[in-house]
Every structure is written in structure tokens, then in C-alpha cells.
Amino acid sequence: MANLLSKFEDRIPIGPIKEAALHKQVPIHKHSIWYYMGGISLFFFLVQGVTGVLLLFHYQPGVETAHASVLRIMTNVDFGWLIRSIHSWAANLMVATIFIHMFSAYFMRAYRAPRDFTWYSGLALLGLTLTFGFTGYLLPWDDMAYFATKIGVDITADTPIVGKELAYILRGGEDLGGLTIQRFFAMHVVILPAIFSMLLGLHLLLVQIHGNKVPDSIEERKAYRKIPFFPNFLYADLFVWLIAFNVLSILAAVYPWPLGPEADTLAPAPKGIHPEWYYMAQFYVLKLISEPIAMAFFGLSGLLWAAVPIWDPTTASGRRARLATYVGIATLLGFIALTLIAYATLDAGP
Ligand code: HEM
């Protein structure tokens, strides 16, 4: 075995990677549980890759074929319903864990230099994940998918300057149709995975280089110890992945992901059309206030959020640090409250 390994290392020298992994230490303290969140997001992404490829073997994009092929996957393909259910559940759990991961990195102030590029690359991963969700939602071409995407693309069209062109490119014309499915499909299975994988590589490399951030209050008191990443923390990571896998399997098997009736593009939009839960807060704000003001609000608050390494750059806990904490709490509570109100008022109409 040792001989085989050394032959392998002659061809592909993995020494430096092994060295880095062996030297990485993970701080252990009362907030260490948040260090698992990035890993769980990674786990769900891997699940998406595997189940997505299996779905690709049967899914057929196109106005005539999309819905029928998903129906066939659910009724005629062995375990097709389970694979589709896992893919849909894991997508939602991935978004949820990425949000938790982002907020925990934020509250630990892991966005500060030298981890600011880890923060920016993470934000790009979040943007890509939300786009994965948006493009995937349309693919089954059922009622909800069609009308929710129509609303989403119409909102895109109102973005200043580039909106109209962008919406035209997304739709492949003036209306949602075969070309829209084709383009969303291309983004979902080729463009997004390619960009995502490269960015994820960068993100993980930066985490490897800079190590995990210890929250300031714990760092000051030196109230932590360190354990080796390999194998100690990796085993703990894998154990958490096992729990995530169990939760995912139970949800997917007990609550199979539903499929609505095929989209009728000539019928009026049925009541209660809504996007996925992670777009509900924005969806509600757009109902409340006029679109240009809502767009300006999203743009500015997004910019403020992304730029936190610039406006709270120091390690000292001063006025800006406190402001960052208040901004974080307000954003988190605001997002949860708006999402809940959006669901509660769903059928009330605009
Ligand atoms: C699929 C998306 C993502 C994956 C797979 C991922 C993966 C990871 C992993 C495995 C770690 C190391 C363990 C940990 O601290 O949790 C990490 C750290 C980090 N991630 Fe992400 N991440 C993703 C998205 C994001 C997002 C959306 C942000 C924030 C905008 C972000 C910001 C960070 C930061 C700042 C760190 C360093 C944390 C520290 O030093 O303690 N990541 N990420």
C-alpha cells in the first residue's frame, strides 16, 4: 500500500496540500458550532451535483417536454421521485445553511481583513446560489414556476439602465417560452456550476490559508484551545454531514416535493402565486412600495451589507463595531419578519 501511495505521489505530488491540511488548526470555544455551517453548505452543494446529474439523464427542456419529463421522473423512473425530492429539499436547505453561515461569519466579524476576500467570495457564492434557485424553479414548467418566474423576470426588466435588455436575454424574446426554459436550463446546469465551482475553490483556499476567526471577546480572554483539522475536526465535520444527510433523507421521503399542473400560458395567473421562501421578503417589499424605490432600497442595503469590511475594518471593538452588530440584528430580524408577513398576507393580493 505504502509503495502504491509513493508511486502515486511521484506522479501527482500532493505533499504541499497534505502539509497544509495537517497543519491547519481549528479553534474550539463556545461558538465553535458555527464553524460547521460552511461545511454543511458544502455538503448540500455536493448533493445537488450528484442528484442534478441523475435528473439530467431524464429531464427534457422544452415547452412540450419539460413538465411531461418531470412527471415521468416522478412516476415511471425507479426512485425518480426520491431523487427529485432530495434535489429540491437540498436546494432549500443549502440556501438556509448559507444564510446561517453568512450571519454567523458576520457576527463573528470574520469579514475583517485578512478575511475580507473570503467574505466577498462568499457573497458571490450566495448570489450564485440564489440564481441557481431562480433558474431551477422554472424547469418543471408547472403553474407556480411559470407565473412566479414571469413576475421575477418582469421585476428584472424594471432594473434601471440594463433591466429591459437583461429581461429580453433571459426570456429569449418578449415572452416566457421554449427559449426561456432552454436558457434557464443552460444557466442551471452549465454556466452556474462552472462559475460556482471556481469561486468555491477560491473560498475554501482562503479559509485554508487564514484559518477560522475567533470572536474578539474570546480572543481577548484567550478562552479557547485548538485541535488539528486533520483528522479531528474533519471527523466531526463528517459526523455533522451524516446528521444533515439524515434530516435531508427524512424530509425528502416523508414530504415528497410536489409538482403542480402544467403551466397554461394563456390562463390568468392563479391566486397565491409566490416565489421560493428566500425571495418572499423582497416580493413583499415590492408589493408595499413602488418599484423604483424598492429597487433603490435593495441596491443600497445590499451594497452596505457587502461593504461591511470597508466600514467596519478594525479589530478594536468601538462605535463602528457596535453599529455593525445593530445592522446585523436589524437585517436578520427584518428579513425574518418580512418573510413571515409575506406568507401571512399571501392570498390578500397586492
Ligand atoms: C455554498 C456556499 C458556501 C460554502 C460551501 C462555504 C464554505 C465555507 C467553509 C467550509 C468555511 C470554513 C468553515 C466555516 O467557517 O464555516 C467557510 C468559511 C467562511 N465563509 Fe463560507 N461558504 C459559502 C458561502 C459563504 C457566504 C454566503 C459567506 C458570506 C457572505 C461566506 C463567508 C465566509 C467567511 C467570512 C468564512 C471565514 C469564517 C471564519 O474565519 O471563521 N461563505 N465557508
Coordinates of C-alpha atoms and ligand atoms in Angstrom, one line a residue:
M1 CA 0.0 0.0 0.0
A2 CA 2.8 2.4 1.0
N3 CA 4.6 1.5 -2.2
L4 CA 1.5 2.3 -4.2
L5 CA 1.0 5.6 -2.5
S6 CA 4.6 6.7 -3.0
K7 CA 4.2 5.8 -6.8
F8 CA 1.1 7.9 -6.9
E9 CA 2.9 10.8 -5.2
D10 CA 5.8 10.6 -7.7
R11 CA 3.2 11.4 -10.5
I12 CA 1.0 13.8 -8.6
P13 CA 2.8 15.5 -5.7
I14 CA 0.1 16.2 -3.2
G15 CA 2.7 16.9 -0.5
P16 CA 2.0 20.7 -0.1
I17 CA -1.8 20.1 0.2
K18 CA -1.2 17.3 2.7
E19 CA 1.2 19.6 4.7
A20 CA -1.4 22.4 4.8
A21 CA -4.2 20.1 5.8
L22 CA -2.0 18.6 8.5
H23 CA -1.0 22.0 9.9
K24 CA -4.4 23.6 10.0
Q25 CA -5.8 24.0 13.5
V26 CA -9.4 24.8 14.4
P27 CA -10.2 26.9 17.5
I28 CA -12.6 25.3 19.9
H29 CA -14.7 27.6 22.1
K30 CA -18.4 28.1 23.0
H31 CA -19.2 29.5 19.5
S32 CA -17.4 26.8 17.5
I33 CA -20.6 25.2 16.4
W34 CA -21.0 27.9 13.8
Y35 CA -17.8 26.6 12.1
Y36 CA -19.8 23.7 10.8
M37 CA -22.2 25.8 8.8
G38 CA -19.9 26.4 5.8
G39 CA -19.2 22.6 5.7
I40 CA -22.9 21.8 5.7
S41 CA -23.5 24.2 2.9
L42 CA -20.7 22.4 1.0
F43 CA -22.4 19.0 1.7
F44 CA -25.7 20.2 0.3
F45 CA -23.9 21.6 -2.8
L46 CA -22.3 18.2 -3.4
V47 CA -25.7 16.5 -3.0
Q48 CA -27.0 19.0 -5.6
G49 CA -24.3 18.0 -8.0
V50 CA -24.9 14.2 -7.7
T51 CA -28.8 14.4 -7.8
G52 CA -28.7 17.0 -10.5
V53 CA -26.7 14.8 -12.8
L54 CA -29.1 11.9 -12.2
L55 CA -32.1 14.2 -13.0
L56 CA -30.3 15.3 -16.2
F57 CA -30.4 11.7 -17.5
H58 CA -34.3 12.1 -17.8
Y59 CA -35.2 15.8 -17.8
Q60 CA -36.0 17.2 -21.2
P61 CA -36.2 21.1 -21.5
G62 CA -38.9 22.5 -23.8
V63 CA -42.5 23.7 -23.6
E64 CA -43.8 20.4 -24.8
T65 CA -41.5 18.2 -22.8
A66 CA -40.4 19.8 -19.6
H67 CA -43.4 19.1 -17.4
A68 CA -44.1 15.7 -19.0
S69 CA -40.5 14.6 -18.4
V70 CA -40.6 15.7 -14.7
L71 CA -43.9 13.8 -14.3
R72 CA -42.3 10.8 -15.9
I73 CA -39.3 11.1 -13.5
M74 CA -41.8 11.1 -10.6
T75 CA -44.0 8.2 -11.8
N76 CA -42.0 5.9 -14.1
V77 CA -38.3 6.2 -13.2
D78 CA -37.1 4.0 -10.4
F79 CA -36.6 6.3 -7.3
G80 CA -37.0 9.3 -9.6
W81 CA -39.5 10.9 -7.2
L82 CA -36.9 10.5 -4.4
I83 CA -34.0 11.9 -6.4
R84 CA -36.1 14.9 -7.4
S85 CA -37.4 15.4 -3.9
I86 CA -33.8 15.3 -2.5
H87 CA -32.7 17.8 -5.1
S88 CA -35.5 20.2 -4.2
W89 CA -35.1 19.8 -0.5
A90 CA -31.3 20.1 -0.5
A91 CA -31.6 23.3 -2.6
N92 CA -33.7 24.9 0.1
L93 CA -31.6 23.5 3.0
M94 CA -28.5 24.8 1.2
V95 CA -29.9 28.3 0.9
A96 CA -30.9 28.2 4.6
T97 CA -27.5 27.0 5.8
I98 CA -25.7 29.5 3.6
F99 CA -27.8 32.3 5.2
I100 CA -26.9 30.9 8.7
H101 CA -23.3 30.7 7.7
M102 CA -23.3 34.2 6.4
F103 CA -24.8 35.7 9.5
S104 CA -22.5 33.7 11.8
A105 CA -19.5 34.9 9.8
Y106 CA -20.9 38.4 10.1
F107 CA -21.5 38.3 13.9
M108 CA -18.0 36.8 14.5
R109 CA -16.7 39.7 12.4
A110 CA -14.9 37.2 10.1
Y111 CA -15.4 39.7 7.3
R112 CA -12.5 41.8 8.6
A113 CA -9.1 41.7 6.8
P114 CA -7.4 39.4 6.1
R115 CA -10.7 37.5 5.6
D116 CA -12.4 40.3 3.6
F117 CA -11.9 38.4 0.3
T118 CA -13.4 35.3 1.9
W119 CA -16.4 37.5 2.7
Y120 CA -16.7 38.9 -0.9
S121 CA -16.2 35.4 -2.4
G122 CA -18.9 34.1 0.0
L123 CA -21.3 36.8 -1.1
A124 CA -20.7 35.9 -4.7
L125 CA -21.5 32.3 -3.8
L126 CA -24.7 33.4 -2.2
G127 CA -25.7 35.4 -5.3
L128 CA -25.0 32.3 -7.5
T129 CA -26.9 30.0 -5.1
L130 CA -30.0 32.3 -5.3
T131 CA -29.7 32.3 -9.1
F132 CA -29.4 28.5 -9.0
G133 CA -32.7 28.6 -7.1
F134 CA -34.4 31.0 -9.5
T135 CA -33.3 29.2 -12.7
G136 CA -34.2 25.7 -11.2
Y137 CA -37.6 26.8 -10.1
L138 CA -38.8 27.3 -13.7
L139 CA -37.6 24.0 -15.1
P140 CA -40.6 21.8 -14.2
W141 CA -42.8 24.3 -16.1
D142 CA -45.8 24.0 -13.7
D143 CA -48.2 26.7 -12.9
M144 CA -46.4 28.1 -9.9
A145 CA -43.0 28.0 -11.7
Y146 CA -44.3 29.8 -14.8
F147 CA -46.1 32.6 -13.1
A148 CA -43.6 33.2 -10.3
T149 CA -40.8 33.4 -12.9
K150 CA -42.8 35.7 -15.1
I151 CA -43.2 38.1 -12.1
G152 CA -39.5 37.7 -11.3
V153 CA -38.3 38.5 -14.9
D154 CA -40.8 41.4 -15.1
I155 CA -39.2 42.8 -11.9
T156 CA -35.7 42.4 -13.5
A157 CA -37.0 44.4 -16.5
D158 CA -37.6 47.4 -14.3
T159 CA -33.9 47.5 -13.1
P160 CA -32.6 50.9 -14.2
I161 CA -30.5 51.0 -17.4
V162 CA -29.8 47.3 -18.1
G163 CA -33.2 45.8 -16.9
K164 CA -35.0 45.7 -20.3
E165 CA -32.1 44.1 -22.2
L166 CA -31.4 41.7 -19.3
A167 CA -35.0 40.5 -19.2
Y168 CA -35.1 40.1 -23.0
I169 CA -32.0 38.0 -22.9
L170 CA -33.3 35.9 -20.0
R171 CA -36.7 35.3 -21.8
G172 CA -35.1 34.8 -25.2
G173 CA -37.8 37.3 -26.5
E174 CA -40.8 39.2 -25.3
D175 CA -42.5 36.3 -23.6
L176 CA -41.6 33.3 -21.4
G177 CA -41.4 30.2 -23.6
G178 CA -39.3 27.4 -25.0
L179 CA -36.2 29.6 -25.3
T180 CA -36.6 30.8 -21.7
I181 CA -36.6 27.2 -20.5
Q182 CA -33.6 26.5 -22.7
R183 CA -31.6 29.5 -21.3
F184 CA -32.6 28.8 -17.7
F185 CA -31.5 25.2 -18.2
A186 CA -28.2 26.2 -19.7
M187 CA -27.5 28.5 -16.8
H188 CA -28.6 26.0 -14.2
V189 CA -26.6 23.0 -15.4
V190 CA -23.6 24.6 -17.2
I191 CA -22.8 28.2 -16.5
L192 CA -23.7 28.5 -12.8
P193 CA -22.0 25.2 -11.8
A194 CA -18.8 26.2 -13.6
I195 CA -18.5 29.6 -12.0
F196 CA -19.7 28.3 -8.7
S197 CA -17.0 25.6 -8.5
M198 CA -14.2 28.0 -9.3
L199 CA -15.4 30.5 -6.7
L200 CA -15.9 27.8 -4.2
G201 CA -12.3 26.6 -4.8
L202 CA -11.1 30.2 -4.0
H203 CA -13.3 30.5 -1.0
L204 CA -12.1 27.2 0.5
L205 CA -8.4 28.1 -0.3
L206 CA -8.8 31.4 1.6
V207 CA -10.3 29.6 4.6
Q208 CA -7.4 27.2 4.5
I209 CA -4.9 30.0 4.4
H210 CA -6.4 32.3 7.0
G211 CA -7.9 29.7 9.4
N212 CA -11.1 30.3 11.4
K213 CA -11.8 33.6 13.0
V214 CA -12.1 33.6 16.8
P215 CA -14.7 36.1 18.0
D216 CA -13.0 39.2 19.5
S217 CA -14.3 38.7 23.1
I218 CA -13.0 35.1 23.2
E219 CA -9.6 36.1 21.6
E220 CA -9.1 38.8 24.2
R221 CA -9.6 36.3 27.1
K222 CA -7.8 33.6 25.2
A223 CA -10.7 31.4 26.2
Y224 CA -10.2 28.7 23.6
R225 CA -8.0 25.8 22.6
K226 CA -7.0 24.4 19.2
I227 CA -7.5 21.0 17.7
P228 CA -6.0 19.7 14.4
F229 CA -8.3 20.0 11.4
F230 CA -7.0 16.6 10.2
P231 CA -8.2 14.2 11.3
N232 CA -10.1 15.6 14.5
F233 CA -12.2 18.4 13.0
L234 CA -12.7 16.5 9.8
Y235 CA -14.3 13.6 11.7
A236 CA -16.6 16.0 13.5
D237 CA -17.4 17.6 10.1
L238 CA -18.3 14.2 8.6
F239 CA -20.5 13.4 11.6
V240 CA -22.4 16.6 11.1
W241 CA -22.7 15.7 7.4
L242 CA -24.3 12.4 8.5
I243 CA -26.9 14.2 10.6
A244 CA -27.6 16.6 7.6
F245 CA -27.9 13.6 5.4
N246 CA -30.5 12.0 7.7
V247 CA -32.5 15.2 8.0
L248 CA -32.5 15.5 4.2
S249 CA -33.5 11.9 3.7
I250 CA -36.4 12.1 6.1
L251 CA -37.7 15.3 4.7
A252 CA -37.4 14.1 1.1
A253 CA -39.0 10.7 1.8
V254 CA -41.8 11.8 4.1
Y255 CA -42.7 15.1 2.2
P256 CA -42.0 14.3 -1.4
W257 CA -41.6 17.5 -3.4
P258 CA -44.9 18.3 -5.2
L259 CA -45.4 19.0 -8.9
G260 CA -48.2 21.4 -9.9
P261 CA -50.3 21.2 -13.1
E262 CA -48.6 22.1 -16.4
A263 CA -48.3 25.8 -17.0
D264 CA -51.2 27.2 -19.0
T265 CA -49.6 30.3 -20.5
L266 CA -52.9 31.7 -21.8
A267 CA -54.8 31.4 -18.5
P268 CA -54.7 34.3 -16.0
A269 CA -52.3 33.8 -13.0
P270 CA -53.9 31.7 -10.3
K271 CA -54.2 33.2 -6.8
G272 CA -51.4 32.9 -4.3
I273 CA -48.5 32.8 -6.8
H274 CA -45.3 33.3 -5.0
P275 CA -41.5 32.7 -5.4
E276 CA -39.4 30.5 -3.2
W277 CA -39.3 31.5 0.5
Y278 CA -35.9 33.2 0.2
Y279 CA -37.4 35.7 -2.2
M280 CA -40.5 36.3 -0.2
A281 CA -39.2 39.3 1.8
Q282 CA -38.3 41.2 -1.4
F283 CA -41.5 40.1 -3.0
Y284 CA -43.5 41.6 -0.1
V285 CA -41.5 44.9 -0.1
L286 CA -42.2 45.2 -3.9
K287 CA -45.9 44.9 -3.1
L288 CA -45.7 47.5 -0.4
I289 CA -43.7 50.3 -2.0
S290 CA -43.3 51.5 -5.6
E291 CA -40.8 49.5 -7.6
P292 CA -38.1 52.2 -8.2
I293 CA -37.9 53.0 -4.5
A294 CA -37.8 49.3 -3.6
M295 CA -35.0 48.7 -6.2
A296 CA -33.0 51.6 -4.8
F297 CA -33.6 50.2 -1.2
F298 CA -32.4 46.7 -2.2
G299 CA -29.4 48.1 -4.1
L300 CA -28.2 50.4 -1.3
S301 CA -28.8 47.9 1.6
G302 CA -27.1 45.2 -0.4
L303 CA -24.1 47.5 -1.0
L304 CA -24.0 48.4 2.7
W305 CA -24.0 44.7 3.6
A306 CA -21.4 43.7 1.1
A307 CA -19.1 46.6 2.1
V308 CA -19.0 45.9 5.8
P309 CA -15.3 45.0 5.7
I310 CA -14.7 48.6 4.5
W311 CA -16.9 50.4 7.0
D312 CA -16.0 48.2 10.0
P313 CA -12.3 47.4 9.3
T314 CA -10.6 47.4 12.6
T315 CA -10.3 44.7 15.2
A316 CA -10.9 47.0 18.1
S317 CA -14.5 46.9 19.4
G318 CA -15.6 50.6 19.1
R319 CA -18.5 52.5 17.8
R320 CA -18.4 51.0 14.3
A321 CA -18.3 47.5 15.6
R322 CA -21.4 48.2 17.7
L323 CA -23.1 49.8 14.6
A324 CA -22.2 46.6 12.6
T325 CA -23.8 44.5 15.3
Y326 CA -27.0 46.6 15.2
V327 CA -27.1 46.5 11.4
G328 CA -26.7 42.7 11.5
I329 CA -29.5 42.2 14.1
A330 CA -31.8 44.6 12.2
T331 CA -31.1 42.8 8.9
L332 CA -31.7 39.4 10.4
L333 CA -34.9 40.3 12.2
G334 CA -36.2 42.4 9.3
F335 CA -35.7 39.5 6.9
I336 CA -37.4 37.0 9.1
A337 CA -40.3 39.4 9.9
L338 CA -40.9 40.4 6.3
T339 CA -40.8 36.7 5.1
L340 CA -43.4 35.7 7.8
I341 CA -45.7 38.7 6.9
A342 CA -45.3 37.9 3.2
Y343 CA -46.7 34.4 3.8
A344 CA -49.4 35.5 6.2
T345 CA -50.7 38.0 3.6
L346 CA -50.2 35.9 0.5
D347 CA -53.8 35.5 -0.6
A348 CA -54.7 39.1 0.2
G349 CA -53.3 40.1 -3.2
P350 CA -51.3 43.2 -3.9
Ligands
HEM1 C1 -22.2 27.4 -1.0 C2 -21.7 28.4 -0.4 C3 -20.6 28.4 0.7 C4 -19.8 27.4 1.0 C5 -19.9 25.9 0.5 C6 -18.9 27.9 2.1 C7 -18.0 27.1 2.7 C8 -17.2 27.5 3.7 C9 -16.4 26.7 4.6 C10 -16.3 25.2 4.5 C11 -15.8 27.5 5.5 C12 -14.9 27.1 6.7 C13 -15.7 26.6 7.9 C14 -16.6 27.7 8.5 O1 -16.1 28.7 9.0 O2 -17.9 27.6 8.4 C15 -16.2 28.9 5.2 C16 -15.7 30.0 5.9 C17 -16.1 31.3 5.6 N1 -17.1 31.7 4.8 FE1 -18.1 30.5 3.5 N2 -19.2 29.2 2.3 C18 -20.2 29.6 1.5 C19 -20.9 30.8 1.4 C20 -20.5 31.9 2.2 C21 -21.2 33.2 2.2 C22 -22.5 33.4 1.6 C23 -20.4 34.0 3.0 C24 -20.7 35.4 3.4 C25 -21.0 36.3 2.6 C26 -19.3 33.3 3.5 C27 -18.2 33.8 4.2 C28 -17.3 33.0 4.9 C29 -16.3 33.6 5.8 C30 -16.1 35.1 6.1 C31 -15.6 32.5 6.2 C32 -14.4 32.5 7.3 C33 -15.1 32.2 8.6 C34 -14.1 32.2 9.7 O3 -12.9 32.6 9.5 O4 -14.5 31.7 10.8 N3 -19.3 32.0 2.9 N4 -17.0 28.9 4.1

